[in-house]
Coordinates of C-alpha atoms in Angstrom, one line a residue:
R1 CA -7.4 -1.7 6.7
S2 CA -6.6 -4.6 4.4
D3 CA -5.9 -8.2 5.3
A4 CA -2.8 -9.3 7.3
S5 CA -0.5 -8.9 4.3
S6 CA -0.6 -5.1 4.2
P7 CA -1.3 -2.3 6.6
V8 CA -2.9 0.0 4.0
G9 CA -5.8 -0.5 1.6
W10 CA -9.2 -2.0 2.0
R11 CA -10.3 -5.3 3.6
G12 CA -9.6 -8.1 1.2
D13 CA -7.4 -6.1 -1.2
R14 CA -3.8 -7.2 -1.9
I15 CA -1.3 -4.5 -2.8
V16 CA 1.0 -5.8 -5.5
A17 CA 2.8 -2.6 -6.6
I18 CA 3.5 0.9 -5.5
N19 CA 4.1 3.5 -8.2
G20 CA 4.8 0.7 -10.6
K21 CA 7.3 -1.1 -8.4
E22 CA 6.2 -4.7 -7.6
I23 CA 6.2 -5.7 -3.9
D24 CA 6.7 -9.2 -2.6
S25 CA 6.6 -8.7 1.1
R26 CA 5.5 -6.4 3.9
R27 CA 9.1 -5.3 4.2
D28 CA 9.2 -4.3 0.5
M29 CA 5.9 -2.3 0.9
L30 CA 7.1 -0.5 4.0
S31 CA 10.4 0.3 2.3
L32 CA 8.7 1.9 -0.7
L33 CA 6.2 3.7 1.5
S34 CA 9.0 5.2 3.6
Q35 CA 10.3 7.0 0.5
H36 CA 7.1 9.2 0.5
R37 CA 5.9 11.8 3.1
P38 CA 2.4 12.1 4.5
G39 CA 0.4 14.2 2.1
S40 CA 2.0 12.6 -1.0
T41 CA -0.3 10.8 -3.5
I42 CA 0.9 7.4 -4.7
E43 CA -0.5 4.9 -7.1
L44 CA -1.2 1.3 -5.9
K45 CA -1.8 -1.7 -8.0
I46 CA -4.2 -3.9 -6.1
V47 CA -5.9 -7.2 -6.5
R48 CA -9.5 -7.1 -5.4
G49 CA -11.3 -10.4 -5.9
N50 CA -10.2 -11.4 -9.4
Q51 CA -9.7 -7.9 -10.7
I52 CA -6.5 -5.9 -10.9
M53 CA -7.0 -2.2 -10.2
D54 CA -4.8 0.9 -10.1
V55 CA -5.9 3.4 -7.4
K56 CA -4.4 6.6 -6.2
V57 CA -4.2 7.2 -2.5
L58 CA -3.2 10.1 -0.3
L59 CA -0.8 9.0 2.4
E60 CA -1.4 9.9 6.0
S61 CA 0.9 9.8 9.0
R62 CA 1.3 6.4 10.5
P63 CA -0.4 6.2 13.9
K64 CA 2.1 6.0 16.9
G65 CA 2.4 2.5 18.1
D66 CA 1.3 1.0 14.8
Q67 CA 4.6 -0.4 13.8

């Protein structure tokens, strides 16, 4: 898990774009994620420390009760 700003990623990372589309809020991120099914691979642009990185991730189903 990442910090409080996003439910996916790694602790301390900040997700700033999904498949090239910038996100400004948790709502933006969830909206973009909802357009993809579990098993899909997406590309995230993340900020880790002072580095900007592009990473590919495989989506999993969201755990029940984790809304």
